[in-house]
Amino acid sequence: MNAEITALQDQLHQLQQSGQSAIAAAPSLEQLEQLRIEYLGKKGQLSQILRGMGRLSAADRPAVGNLANEVKDQLQGFLEQRQTELKNAALAAQLASETLDVTMPGSYWPAGRAHPITSTQDRILDIFVGLGYTVVRGPEIETDYYNFEALNFLPDHPARDMQDTLYLPTGQLLRTHTSTVQVRYMETHQPPVRIVVPGRVYRRDTVDATHSAVFHQVEILTVARGITFTDLKGTIKAFLRELYGDVDLRFRASYFPFTEPSAEVDLSWRGRWLEVLGCGMVDPNVLKAVGYDPEVYTGFAAGLGVERLAMHLYGLDDIRRLYTSDLRFLQQF
Ligand code: DAH
């Protein structure tokens, strides 16, 4: 065999061996690509060896050419194998670094809860919704018409002083009661009416254990043919029984411009009576103001003080506790 052939074959064997170990040791995909270029690229080592084939006779060339192809195939195989290894290792590393340990203790977020005024209001609404009432709301900034006039408060009538009113520079006022929504609703709806109206109301009141300048009411209104005082009493009693179970209460005759006859309901509280709601049969003048015929329709209405009911429900001694946002107090509910 000619020395030229043997020399080229030796070079090819060396290339195969050095390539195999370099590829097996390649630490990254980038470095593997460098090796591919270095060994198999156009200007790589294999090409350089093959250039030496020019010196061989045509008859001798296959002996070197076949080996060169073999070496090339082998190196290509090693490159692919190493590439797969490196890709798998990268994937395994990513999975390991992104794994969540679901057994680790979580971070604690204390759960909030409804304020006692909110939960009392919601209980009241739930009961009336259960009796077939629809929840309706209205604005807190009102006109004299909706707060007084349409509710049969005559101009300069002393009844206006029953509710010390906060007036705005615009001549509007902060509603002193939710009865305003009775008028607003009836103006835009025909009987039968059965609504329950939660809302904030405002009075120029001196704050004490049972009074606050801002407080919450729930108004109810029923208007249809044939509604009587018996319906009013039955509804109020059913409501209070649902809210409190067995409770000591009394109906006391009273006066409101927008109801005739009128009553207030007191609950027994800490050895005395606590007024919790006003009610009565809707005055014919109110029905007339919204265009209802009082000869055809009658109705009853009531306004409930949410704070007063909450005080009774939770045994509170002072309404002001409800507004202090003291968590030690609020967390009891
Ligand atoms: N609006 C009255 C108040 O704030 C409460 C009231 C009394 C509402 C009698 C009514 C009612 O609907 O019929 O003092």
PDB file of N, CA and C and ligand atoms in Angstrom, residues 163 177 179 182 203 217 219 256 258-259 278-280 301-303, ligand 1:
ATOM      1  N   GLN A 163     -87.131  66.856  61.665  1.00  0.00           N
ATOM      2  CA  GLN A 163     -85.936  66.315  61.045  1.00  0.00           C
ATOM      3  C   GLN A 163     -85.009  67.468  60.712  1.00  0.00           C
ATOM      4  N   HIS A 177     -84.337  61.250  55.241  1.00  0.00           N
ATOM      5  CA  HIS A 177     -84.927  59.918  55.340  1.00  0.00           C
ATOM      6  C   HIS A 177     -84.994  59.274  53.956  1.00  0.00           C
ATOM      7  N   SER A 179     -87.623  58.001  52.755  1.00  0.00           N
ATOM      8  CA  SER A 179     -88.994  58.112  52.228  1.00  0.00           C
ATOM      9  C   SER A 179     -89.021  58.817  50.878  1.00  0.00           C
ATOM     10  N   GLN A 182     -89.803  56.641  47.978  1.00  0.00           N
ATOM     11  CA  GLN A 182     -91.214  56.287  47.743  1.00  0.00           C
ATOM     12  C   GLN A 182     -91.749  57.085  46.568  1.00  0.00           C
ATOM     13  N   ARG A 203     -78.854  63.970  59.353  1.00  0.00           N
ATOM     14  CA  ARG A 203     -79.614  64.901  60.207  1.00  0.00           C
ATOM     15  C   ARG A 203     -78.653  65.796  60.966  1.00  0.00           C
ATOM     16  N   GLN A 217     -81.077  53.851  56.932  1.00  0.00           N
ATOM     17  CA  GLN A 217     -82.476  53.429  57.040  1.00  0.00           C
ATOM     18  C   GLN A 217     -82.777  52.393  55.975  1.00  0.00           C
ATOM     19  N   GLU A 219     -86.338  51.596  53.949  1.00  0.00           N
ATOM     20  CA  GLU A 219     -87.723  52.018  53.758  1.00  0.00           C
ATOM     21  C   GLU A 219     -88.481  50.880  53.087  1.00  0.00           C
ATOM     22  N   PHE A 256     -96.766  61.167  61.316  1.00  0.00           N
ATOM     23  CA  PHE A 256     -95.882  61.522  60.206  1.00  0.00           C
ATOM     24  C   PHE A 256     -96.766  62.172  59.145  1.00  0.00           C
ATOM     25  N   PHE A 258     -96.702  61.990  56.032  1.00  0.00           N
ATOM     26  CA  PHE A 258     -96.945  61.169  54.833  1.00  0.00           C
ATOM     27  C   PHE A 258     -97.703  59.889  55.126  1.00  0.00           C
ATOM     28  N   THR A 259     -98.134  59.690  56.393  1.00  0.00           N
ATOM     29  CA  THR A 259     -98.952  58.513  56.707  1.00  0.00           C
ATOM     30  C   THR A 259    -100.115  58.917  57.608  1.00  0.00           C
ATOM     31  N   GLY A 278     -90.666  53.731  62.089  1.00  0.00           N
ATOM     32  CA  GLY A 278     -91.919  54.445  61.958  1.00  0.00           C
ATOM     33  C   GLY A 278     -92.690  53.815  60.815  1.00  0.00           C
ATOM     34  N   CYS A 279     -94.012  53.906  60.901  1.00  0.00           N
ATOM     35  CA  CYS A 279     -94.794  53.280  59.826  1.00  0.00           C
ATOM     36  C   CYS A 279     -96.200  53.892  59.774  1.00  0.00           C
ATOM     37  N   GLY A 280     -96.976  53.488  58.783  1.00  0.00           N
ATOM     38  CA  GLY A 280     -98.347  53.976  58.695  1.00  0.00           C
ATOM     39  C   GLY A 280     -98.947  53.689  57.338  1.00  0.00           C
ATOM     40  N   ALA A 301     -96.403  52.085  54.533  1.00  0.00           N
ATOM     41  CA  ALA A 301     -94.966  52.329  54.409  1.00  0.00           C
ATOM     42  C   ALA A 301     -94.345  52.223  55.791  1.00  0.00           C
ATOM     43  N   ALA A 302     -93.035  52.027  55.808  1.00  0.00           N
ATOM     44  CA  ALA A 302     -92.314  52.017  57.077  1.00  0.00           C
ATOM     45  C   ALA A 302     -90.877  52.427  56.826  1.00  0.00           C
ATOM     46  N   GLY A 303     -90.265  53.030  57.835  1.00  0.00           N
ATOM     47  CA  GLY A 303     -88.851  53.380  57.757  1.00  0.00           C
ATOM     48  C   GLY A 303     -88.145  52.805  58.973  1.00  0.00           C
TER      49      GLY A 303
HETATM   50  N1  DAH B   1     -89.195  58.734  57.330  1.00  0.00           N
HETATM   51  C1  DAH B   1     -89.422  58.581  58.732  1.00  0.00           C
HETATM   52  C2  DAH B   1     -88.226  59.052  59.502  1.00  0.00           C
HETATM   53  O1  DAH B   1     -87.195  59.137  58.990  1.00  0.00           O
HETATM   54  C3  DAH B   1     -89.673  57.157  59.078  1.00  0.00           C
HETATM   55  C4  DAH B   1     -90.943  56.664  58.503  1.00  0.00           C
HETATM   56  C5  DAH B   1     -92.120  56.751  59.185  1.00  0.00           C
HETATM   57  C6  DAH B   1     -90.946  56.123  57.249  1.00  0.00           C
HETATM   58  C7  DAH B   1     -93.292  56.293  58.689  1.00  0.00           C
HETATM   59  C8  DAH B   1     -92.135  55.674  56.690  1.00  0.00           C
HETATM   60  C9  DAH B   1     -93.312  55.752  57.437  1.00  0.00           C
HETATM   61  O2  DAH B   1     -92.197  55.122  55.489  1.00  0.00           O
HETATM   62  O3  DAH B   1     -94.437  55.274  56.914  1.00  0.00           O
HETATM   63  O4  DAH B   1     -88.358  59.338  60.674  1.00  0.00           O
END
